[in-house]
Short mmCIF file of C-alpha atoms in Angstrom, two decimals:
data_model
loop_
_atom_site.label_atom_id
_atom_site.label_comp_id
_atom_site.label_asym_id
_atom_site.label_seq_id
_atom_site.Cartn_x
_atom_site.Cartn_y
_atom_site.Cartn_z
CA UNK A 36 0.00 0.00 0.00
CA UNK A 37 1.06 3.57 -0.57
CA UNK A 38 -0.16 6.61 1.04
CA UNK A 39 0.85 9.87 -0.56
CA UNK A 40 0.59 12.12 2.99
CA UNK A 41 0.08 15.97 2.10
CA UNK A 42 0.91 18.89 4.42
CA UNK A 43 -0.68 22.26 2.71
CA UNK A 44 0.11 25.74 3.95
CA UNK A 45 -1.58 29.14 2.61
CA UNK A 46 1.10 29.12 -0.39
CA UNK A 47 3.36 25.86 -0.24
CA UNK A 48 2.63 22.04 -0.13
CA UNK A 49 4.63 19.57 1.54
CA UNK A 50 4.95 15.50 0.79
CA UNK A 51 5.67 12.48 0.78
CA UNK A 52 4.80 9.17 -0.95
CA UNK A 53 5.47 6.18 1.73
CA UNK A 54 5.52 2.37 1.02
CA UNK A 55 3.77 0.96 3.66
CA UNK A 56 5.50 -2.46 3.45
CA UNK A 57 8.20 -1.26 4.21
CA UNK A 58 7.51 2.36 5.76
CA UNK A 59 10.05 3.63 3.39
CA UNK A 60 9.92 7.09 1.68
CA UNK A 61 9.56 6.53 -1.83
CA UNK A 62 9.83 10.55 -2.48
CA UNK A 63 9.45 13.87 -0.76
CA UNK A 64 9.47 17.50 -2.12
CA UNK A 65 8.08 20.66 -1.52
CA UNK A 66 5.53 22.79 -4.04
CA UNK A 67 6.45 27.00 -2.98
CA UNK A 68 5.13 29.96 -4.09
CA UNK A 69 1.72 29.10 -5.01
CA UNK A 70 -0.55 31.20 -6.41
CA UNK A 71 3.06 33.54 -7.08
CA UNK A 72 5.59 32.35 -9.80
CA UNK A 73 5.72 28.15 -8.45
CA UNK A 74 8.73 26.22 -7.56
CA UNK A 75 8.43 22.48 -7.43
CA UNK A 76 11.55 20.43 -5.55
CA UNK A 77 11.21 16.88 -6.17
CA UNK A 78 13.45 14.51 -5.04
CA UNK A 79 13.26 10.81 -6.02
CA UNK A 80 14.32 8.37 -2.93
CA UNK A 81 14.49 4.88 -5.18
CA UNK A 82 15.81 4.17 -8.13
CA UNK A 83 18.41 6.87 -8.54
CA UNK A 84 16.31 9.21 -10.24
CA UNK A 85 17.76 12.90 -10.83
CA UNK A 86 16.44 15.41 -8.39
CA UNK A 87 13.51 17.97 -10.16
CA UNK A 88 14.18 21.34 -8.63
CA UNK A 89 12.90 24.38 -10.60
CA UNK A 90 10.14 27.31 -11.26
CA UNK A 91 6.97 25.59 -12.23
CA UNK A 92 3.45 27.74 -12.77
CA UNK A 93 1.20 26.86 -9.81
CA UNK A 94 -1.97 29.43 -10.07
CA UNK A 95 -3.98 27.29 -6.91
CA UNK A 96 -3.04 24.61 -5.16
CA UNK A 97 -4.58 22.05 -7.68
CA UNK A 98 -1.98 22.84 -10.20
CA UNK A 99 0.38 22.18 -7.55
CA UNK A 100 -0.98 18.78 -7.27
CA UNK A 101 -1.24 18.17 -10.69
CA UNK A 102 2.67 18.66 -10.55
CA UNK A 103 3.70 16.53 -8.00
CA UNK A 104 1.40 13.50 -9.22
CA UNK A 105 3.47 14.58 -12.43
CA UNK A 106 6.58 13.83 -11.31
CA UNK A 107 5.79 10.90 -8.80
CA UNK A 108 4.30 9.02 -12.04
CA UNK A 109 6.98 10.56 -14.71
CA UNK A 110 9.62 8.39 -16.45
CA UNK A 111 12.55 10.26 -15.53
CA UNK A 112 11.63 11.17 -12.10
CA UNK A 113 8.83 8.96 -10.76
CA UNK A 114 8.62 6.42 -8.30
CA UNK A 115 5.43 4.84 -9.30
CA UNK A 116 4.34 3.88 -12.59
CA UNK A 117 0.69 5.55 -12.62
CA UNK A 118 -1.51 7.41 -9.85
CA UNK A 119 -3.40 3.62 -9.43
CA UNK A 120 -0.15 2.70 -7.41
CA UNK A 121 -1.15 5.91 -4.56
CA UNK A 122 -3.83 4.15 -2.72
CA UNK A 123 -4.52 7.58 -0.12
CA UNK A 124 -3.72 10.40 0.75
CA UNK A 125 -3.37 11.36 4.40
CA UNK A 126 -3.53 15.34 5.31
CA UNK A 127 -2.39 16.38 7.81
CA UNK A 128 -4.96 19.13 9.60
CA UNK A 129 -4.18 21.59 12.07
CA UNK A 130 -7.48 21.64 14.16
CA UNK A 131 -10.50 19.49 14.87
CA UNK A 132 -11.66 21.51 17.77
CA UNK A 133 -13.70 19.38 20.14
CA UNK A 134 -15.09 17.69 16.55
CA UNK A 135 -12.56 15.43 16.16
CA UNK A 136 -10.24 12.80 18.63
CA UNK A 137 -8.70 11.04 16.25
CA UNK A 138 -7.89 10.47 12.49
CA UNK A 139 -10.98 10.39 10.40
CA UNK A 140 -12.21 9.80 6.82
CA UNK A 141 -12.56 12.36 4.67
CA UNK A 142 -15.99 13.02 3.25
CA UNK A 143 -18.36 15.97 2.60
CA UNK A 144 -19.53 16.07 6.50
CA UNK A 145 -15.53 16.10 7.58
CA UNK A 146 -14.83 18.96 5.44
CA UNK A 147 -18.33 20.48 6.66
CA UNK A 148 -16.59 20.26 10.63
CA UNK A 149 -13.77 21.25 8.98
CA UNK A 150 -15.06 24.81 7.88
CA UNK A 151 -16.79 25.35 11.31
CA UNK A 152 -13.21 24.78 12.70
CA UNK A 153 -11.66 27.66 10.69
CA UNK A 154 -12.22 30.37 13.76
CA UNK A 155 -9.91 28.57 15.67
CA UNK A 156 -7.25 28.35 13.11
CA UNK A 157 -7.90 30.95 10.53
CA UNK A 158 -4.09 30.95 9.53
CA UNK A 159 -3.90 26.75 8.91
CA UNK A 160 -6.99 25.07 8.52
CA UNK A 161 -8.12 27.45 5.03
CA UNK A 162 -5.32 26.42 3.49
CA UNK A 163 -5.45 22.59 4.90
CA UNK A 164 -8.68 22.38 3.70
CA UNK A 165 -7.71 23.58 0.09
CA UNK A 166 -5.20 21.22 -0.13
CA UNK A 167 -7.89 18.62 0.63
CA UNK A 168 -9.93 20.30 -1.83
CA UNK A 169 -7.27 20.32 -4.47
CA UNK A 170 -6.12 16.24 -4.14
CA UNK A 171 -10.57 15.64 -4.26
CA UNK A 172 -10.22 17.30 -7.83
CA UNK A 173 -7.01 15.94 -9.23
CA UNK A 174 -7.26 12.23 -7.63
CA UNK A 175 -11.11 11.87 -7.65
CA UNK A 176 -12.09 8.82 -5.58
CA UNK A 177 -8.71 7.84 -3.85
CA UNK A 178 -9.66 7.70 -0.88
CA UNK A 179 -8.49 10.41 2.29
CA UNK A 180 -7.38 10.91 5.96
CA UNK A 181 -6.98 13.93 8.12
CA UNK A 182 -5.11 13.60 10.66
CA UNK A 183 -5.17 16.47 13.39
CA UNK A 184 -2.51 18.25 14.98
CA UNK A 185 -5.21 18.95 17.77
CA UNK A 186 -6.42 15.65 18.35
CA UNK A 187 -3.92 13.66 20.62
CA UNK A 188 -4.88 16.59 23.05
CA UNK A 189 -8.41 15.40 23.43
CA UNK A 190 -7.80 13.45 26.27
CA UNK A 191 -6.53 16.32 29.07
CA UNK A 192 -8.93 16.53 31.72
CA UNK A 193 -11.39 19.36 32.39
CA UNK A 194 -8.85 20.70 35.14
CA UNK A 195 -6.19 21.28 32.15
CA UNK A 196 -7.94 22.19 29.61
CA UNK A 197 -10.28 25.03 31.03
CA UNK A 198 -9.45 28.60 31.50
CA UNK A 199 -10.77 30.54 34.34
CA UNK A 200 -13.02 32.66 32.49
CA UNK A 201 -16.63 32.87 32.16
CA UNK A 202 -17.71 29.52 31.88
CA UNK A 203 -20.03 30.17 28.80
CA UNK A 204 -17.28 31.37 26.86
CA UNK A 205 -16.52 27.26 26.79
CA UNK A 206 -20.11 26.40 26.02
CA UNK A 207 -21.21 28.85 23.92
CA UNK A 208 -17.96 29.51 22.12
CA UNK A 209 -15.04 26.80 22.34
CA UNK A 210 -13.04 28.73 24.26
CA UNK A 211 -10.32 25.91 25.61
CA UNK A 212 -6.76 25.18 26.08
CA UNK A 213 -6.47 22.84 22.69
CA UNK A 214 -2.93 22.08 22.29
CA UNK A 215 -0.67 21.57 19.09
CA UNK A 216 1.98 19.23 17.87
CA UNK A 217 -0.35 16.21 18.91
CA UNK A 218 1.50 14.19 16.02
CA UNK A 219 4.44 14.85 16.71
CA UNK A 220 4.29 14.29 20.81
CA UNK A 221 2.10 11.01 20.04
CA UNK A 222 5.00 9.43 17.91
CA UNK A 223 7.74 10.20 20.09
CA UNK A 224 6.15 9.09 23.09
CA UNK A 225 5.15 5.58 21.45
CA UNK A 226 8.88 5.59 20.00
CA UNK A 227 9.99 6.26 23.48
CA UNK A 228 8.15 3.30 25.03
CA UNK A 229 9.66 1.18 22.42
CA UNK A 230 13.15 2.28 23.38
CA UNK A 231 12.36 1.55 27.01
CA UNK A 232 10.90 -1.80 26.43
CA UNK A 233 8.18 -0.98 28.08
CA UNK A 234 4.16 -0.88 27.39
CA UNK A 235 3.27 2.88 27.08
CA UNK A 236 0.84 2.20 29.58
CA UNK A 237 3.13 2.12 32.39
CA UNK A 238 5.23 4.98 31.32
CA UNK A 239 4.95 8.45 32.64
CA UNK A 240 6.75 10.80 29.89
CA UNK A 241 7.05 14.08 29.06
CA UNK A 242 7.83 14.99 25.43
CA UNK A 243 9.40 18.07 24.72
CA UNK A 244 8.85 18.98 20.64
CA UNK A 245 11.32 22.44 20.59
CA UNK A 246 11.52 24.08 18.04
CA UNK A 247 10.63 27.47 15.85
CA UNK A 248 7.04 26.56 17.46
CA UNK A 249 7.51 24.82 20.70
CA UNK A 250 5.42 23.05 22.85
CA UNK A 251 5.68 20.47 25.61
CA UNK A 252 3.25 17.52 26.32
CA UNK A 253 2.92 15.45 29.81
CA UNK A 254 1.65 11.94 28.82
CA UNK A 255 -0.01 9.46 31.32
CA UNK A 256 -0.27 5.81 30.22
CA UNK A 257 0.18 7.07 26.79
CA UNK A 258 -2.49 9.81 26.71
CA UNK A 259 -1.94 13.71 27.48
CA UNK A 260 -2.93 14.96 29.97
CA UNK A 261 -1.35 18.04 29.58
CA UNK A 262 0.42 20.85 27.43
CA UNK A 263 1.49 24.10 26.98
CA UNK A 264 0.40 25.30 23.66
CA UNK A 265 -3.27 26.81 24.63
CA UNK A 266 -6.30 28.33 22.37
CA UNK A 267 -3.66 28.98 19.85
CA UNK A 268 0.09 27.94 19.33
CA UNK A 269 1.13 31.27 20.60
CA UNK A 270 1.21 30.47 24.62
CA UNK A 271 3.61 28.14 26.61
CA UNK A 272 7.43 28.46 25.93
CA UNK A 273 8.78 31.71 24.81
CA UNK A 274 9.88 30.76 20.90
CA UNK A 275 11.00 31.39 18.11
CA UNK A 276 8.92 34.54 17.20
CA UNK A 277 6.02 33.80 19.55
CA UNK A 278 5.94 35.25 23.05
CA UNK A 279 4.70 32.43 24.85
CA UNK A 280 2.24 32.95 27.96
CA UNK A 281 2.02 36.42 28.89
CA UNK A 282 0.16 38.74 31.01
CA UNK A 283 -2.87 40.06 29.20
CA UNK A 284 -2.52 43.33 30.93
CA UNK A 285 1.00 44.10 28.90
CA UNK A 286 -1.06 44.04 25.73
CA UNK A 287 -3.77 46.34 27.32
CA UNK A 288 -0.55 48.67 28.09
CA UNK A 289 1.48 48.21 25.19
CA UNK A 290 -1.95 49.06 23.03
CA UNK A 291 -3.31 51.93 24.58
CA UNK A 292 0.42 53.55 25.12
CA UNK A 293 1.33 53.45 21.45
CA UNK A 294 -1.98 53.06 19.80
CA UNK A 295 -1.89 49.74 18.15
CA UNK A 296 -5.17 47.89 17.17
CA UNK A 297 -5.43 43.82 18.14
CA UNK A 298 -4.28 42.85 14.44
CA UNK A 299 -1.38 44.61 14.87
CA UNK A 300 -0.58 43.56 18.42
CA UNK A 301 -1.67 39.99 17.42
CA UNK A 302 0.98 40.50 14.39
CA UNK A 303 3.73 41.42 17.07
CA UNK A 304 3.28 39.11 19.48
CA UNK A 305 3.55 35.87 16.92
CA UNK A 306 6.05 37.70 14.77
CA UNK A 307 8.00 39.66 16.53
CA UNK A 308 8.23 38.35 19.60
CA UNK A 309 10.03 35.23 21.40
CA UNK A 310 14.03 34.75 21.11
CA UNK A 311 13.58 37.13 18.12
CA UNK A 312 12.30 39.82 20.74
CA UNK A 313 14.87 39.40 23.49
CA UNK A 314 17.69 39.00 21.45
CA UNK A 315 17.13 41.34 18.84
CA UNK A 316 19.52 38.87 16.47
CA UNK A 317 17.52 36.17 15.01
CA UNK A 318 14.44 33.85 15.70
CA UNK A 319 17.42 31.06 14.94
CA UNK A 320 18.95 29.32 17.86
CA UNK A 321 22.13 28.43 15.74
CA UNK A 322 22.34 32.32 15.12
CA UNK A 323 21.51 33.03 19.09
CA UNK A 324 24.21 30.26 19.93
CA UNK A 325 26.73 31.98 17.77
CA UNK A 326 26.10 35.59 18.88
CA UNK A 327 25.77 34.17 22.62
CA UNK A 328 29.28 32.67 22.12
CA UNK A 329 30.73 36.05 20.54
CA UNK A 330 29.63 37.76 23.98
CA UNK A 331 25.90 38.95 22.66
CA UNK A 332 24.25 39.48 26.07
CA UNK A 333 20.34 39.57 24.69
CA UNK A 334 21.07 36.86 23.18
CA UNK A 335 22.49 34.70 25.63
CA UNK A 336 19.53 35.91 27.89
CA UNK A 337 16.80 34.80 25.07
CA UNK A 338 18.12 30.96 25.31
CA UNK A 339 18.67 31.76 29.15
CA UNK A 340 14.94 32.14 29.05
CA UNK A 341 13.76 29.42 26.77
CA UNK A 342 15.77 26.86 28.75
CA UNK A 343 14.38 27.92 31.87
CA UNK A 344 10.76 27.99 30.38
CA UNK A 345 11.70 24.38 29.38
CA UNK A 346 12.66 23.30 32.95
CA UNK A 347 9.90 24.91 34.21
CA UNK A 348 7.12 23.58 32.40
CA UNK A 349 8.29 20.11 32.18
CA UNK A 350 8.63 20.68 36.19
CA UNK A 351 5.51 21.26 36.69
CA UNK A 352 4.20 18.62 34.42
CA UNK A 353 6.12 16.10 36.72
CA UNK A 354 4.01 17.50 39.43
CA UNK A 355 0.82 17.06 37.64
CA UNK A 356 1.81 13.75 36.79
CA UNK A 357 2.93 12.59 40.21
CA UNK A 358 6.31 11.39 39.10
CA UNK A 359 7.93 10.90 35.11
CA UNK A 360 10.06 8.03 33.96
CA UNK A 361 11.63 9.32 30.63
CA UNK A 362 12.01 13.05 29.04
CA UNK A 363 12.20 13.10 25.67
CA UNK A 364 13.54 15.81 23.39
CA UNK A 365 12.57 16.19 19.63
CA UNK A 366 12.12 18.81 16.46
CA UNK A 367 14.68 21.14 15.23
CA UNK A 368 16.26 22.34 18.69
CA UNK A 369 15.31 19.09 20.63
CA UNK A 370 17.17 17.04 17.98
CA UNK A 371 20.39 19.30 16.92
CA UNK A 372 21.24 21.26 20.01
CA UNK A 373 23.45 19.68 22.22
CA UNK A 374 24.00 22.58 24.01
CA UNK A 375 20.12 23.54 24.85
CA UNK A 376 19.74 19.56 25.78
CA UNK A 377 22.42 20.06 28.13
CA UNK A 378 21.45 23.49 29.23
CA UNK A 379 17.70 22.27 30.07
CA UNK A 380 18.75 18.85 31.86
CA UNK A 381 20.86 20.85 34.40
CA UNK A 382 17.52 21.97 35.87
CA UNK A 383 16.82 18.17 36.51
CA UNK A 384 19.36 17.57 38.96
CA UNK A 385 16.13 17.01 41.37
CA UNK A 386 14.79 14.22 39.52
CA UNK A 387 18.38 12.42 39.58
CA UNK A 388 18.84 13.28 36.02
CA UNK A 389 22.47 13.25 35.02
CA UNK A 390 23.76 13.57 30.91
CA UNK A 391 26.11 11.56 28.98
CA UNK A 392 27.93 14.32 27.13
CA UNK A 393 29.40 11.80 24.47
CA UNK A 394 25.72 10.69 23.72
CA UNK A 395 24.72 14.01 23.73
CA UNK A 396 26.72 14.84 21.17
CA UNK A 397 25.55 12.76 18.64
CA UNK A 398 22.22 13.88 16.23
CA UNK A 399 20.13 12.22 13.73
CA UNK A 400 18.81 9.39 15.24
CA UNK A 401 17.18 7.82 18.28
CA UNK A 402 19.08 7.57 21.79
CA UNK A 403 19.14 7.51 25.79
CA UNK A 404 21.78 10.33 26.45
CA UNK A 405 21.53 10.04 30.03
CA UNK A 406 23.26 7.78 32.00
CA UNK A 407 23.13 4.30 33.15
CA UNK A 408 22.42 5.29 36.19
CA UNK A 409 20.03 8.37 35.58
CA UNK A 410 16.85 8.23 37.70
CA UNK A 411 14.65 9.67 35.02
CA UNK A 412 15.78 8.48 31.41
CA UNK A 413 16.33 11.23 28.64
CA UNK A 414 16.38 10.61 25.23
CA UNK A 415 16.60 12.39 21.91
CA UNK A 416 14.34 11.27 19.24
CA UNK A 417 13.67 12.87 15.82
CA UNK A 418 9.78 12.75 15.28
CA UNK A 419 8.17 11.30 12.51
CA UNK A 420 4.88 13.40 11.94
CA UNK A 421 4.48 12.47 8.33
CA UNK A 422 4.68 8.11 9.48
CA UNK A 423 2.04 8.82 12.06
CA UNK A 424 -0.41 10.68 8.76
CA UNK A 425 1.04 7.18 6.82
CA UNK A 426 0.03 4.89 9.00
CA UNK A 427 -3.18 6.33 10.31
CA UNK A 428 -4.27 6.60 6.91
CA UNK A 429 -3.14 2.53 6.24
CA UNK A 430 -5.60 1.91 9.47
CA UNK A 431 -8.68 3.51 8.48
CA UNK A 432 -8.17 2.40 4.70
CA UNK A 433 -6.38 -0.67 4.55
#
């Protein structure tokens, strides 16, 4: 079986065309610029194909499609010998809202929920549901997953995922701590229970997915039941651009002193804001590490802060938890940055976490860099959100 799993954004398309067999990556690329000029980088993972990388018209997001079905079917750059071979496509969603707990079918009453979802998402789901839209009109009847960002979040408990507002602001309008990264925190943590040797079950982790977005997850026998993304992606850690949780009053201040409107507040709080803000250098951590190390004081205080937020917030997930057997690291910081790893696990000195520095060192694939001996296991494990869309999609049409 192979499931062609599609990530759309506003004006690019990500994907990749798995063999389920094997769970091998048959090809990837990357559609940009849609609706602009179009680029189109393919790249062929079998067969020793040559690499497609060039400008390619893409008025909507259906031409885009067109394209990559183009190439994954072509003669000098395909993996598959006609579209027949793609048995689904899995898409990968941002939010389901309260709608939606797990992976689902697509059909005309999905993409119905889907629309009502929009409010909550107005930056991701238009543009995930266009790419739906798009692979309905080029592929016709294959059949189609979403899989939701939102979803693995489901299961946190009233007590986490309320605010202490009006309560009709829940009832009447959705108003809820919903969470993000859900695929990415739900592979780890199974990957992590794997490592262990353990059933998931037993496990009390907490998965920390750091990167440009970051967000941290406390999971309890294998379901959250806790995180620090909220309403939207821009609470919890401090991060790349976003500010992370912040007192509501500042942006009453910050507004009336200099006359912004909410758009524009909105605009600098996820934009402007974050490591960005503090250091005044870059929302990059390789840049921050860099300038940190050439004596750059804002930015040394910017990871300063987003280490302690770290520590912090998986802290207090170990309270809500009532203990935590392995900590897991994972994205584009989690994965690559020694240095923040090492920075972070200092604050776990309490839980009888100590770090293997030679382990620590290495990147690119899964591993335990604490010690032996360490109390609380840490590991380092790159996430796999696109497998999770694969293999959800394999379940529900297999």
């Amino acid at each position: 079986m192979k499931i062609l799993v599609i990530n759309a954004g506003s004006s690019s398309l990500k994907y990749q065309l798995i063999d389920m067999e094997t769970e091998s990556v048959l090809a990837k690329g990357l559609c940009e610029r849609i609706g602009i000029d179009g680029h189109l980088k393919h790249t062929p993972l079998i067969g020793g194909k040559p690499v497609f990388d060039e400008d390619l018209a893409m008025p909507t997001h259906s031409e885009a499609i067109a394209a990559v079905i183009d190439k994954l079917t072509s003669a000098e750059y395909g993996v598959v010998a006609s579209m027949k071979e793609i048995d689904a496509v899995g898409h990968r969603v941002v939010h389901g809202g309260e709608k939606f707990a797990s992976s689902v079918k697509i059909d005309d009453a999905v993409m119905a929920a889907l629309e009502e979802c929009i409010p909550f998402a107005p930056l991701h789901n238009p543009a995930n549901i266009t790419g739906i839209e798009a692979c309905r009109k080029v592929m016709g009847d294959v059949p189609m997953v979403a899989v939701f960002d939102t979803a693995f979040h489901q299961t946190m408990p009233g007590k986490a995922y309320m605010y202490a507002i009006p309560y009709e602001y829940y009832q009447n309008d959705g108003i809820r701590r919903y969470g993000f990264h859900g695929t990415s925190h739900r592979y780890v943590s199974a990957r992590c229970a794997e490592l262990m040797g353990k059933p998931i079950e037993e496990l009390k982790l907490i998965s920390c997915h750091m990167g440009n977005g970051s967000s941290i997850c406390a999971i309890d026998g294998g379901k959250c039941v806790d995180t620090s993304m909220g309403f939207t992606p821009l609470v919890g850690l401090p991060m790349g651009t976003r500010c992370g949780d912040l007192d509501s009053g500042v942006i009453q201040f910050i507004m009336n002193k200099y006359g912004i409107g909410i758009d524009e507040m909105l605009n600098i709080l996820n934009k402007k804001s974050g490591v960005l803000g503090v250091s005044g250098v870059s929302s990059d951590f390789r840049d921050l590490d860099a300038a940190a190390a050439e004596g750059n004081d804002r930015a040394q205080l910017a990871l300063d802060m987003f280490h302690y937020w770290v520590a912090k917030v998986a802290g207090s997930y170990v309270a809500a938890m009532n203990g935590v057997d392995a900590i897991i690291f994972t994205a584009g910081v989690g994965e690559n940055s020694k240095s923040s790893r090492a920075a972070i696990a200092e604050y776990f000195g309490y839980l009888g976490v100590t770090i293997d520095p030679e382990a620590n060192a290495k990147r690119g694939e899964d591993i335990m860099i604490s010690t032996p001996d360490s109390k609380v296991k840490v590991f380092v494990i790159p996430t796999n959100e696109e497998l999770v869309i694969a293999r959800d999609t394999k379940a529900i049409c297999g």
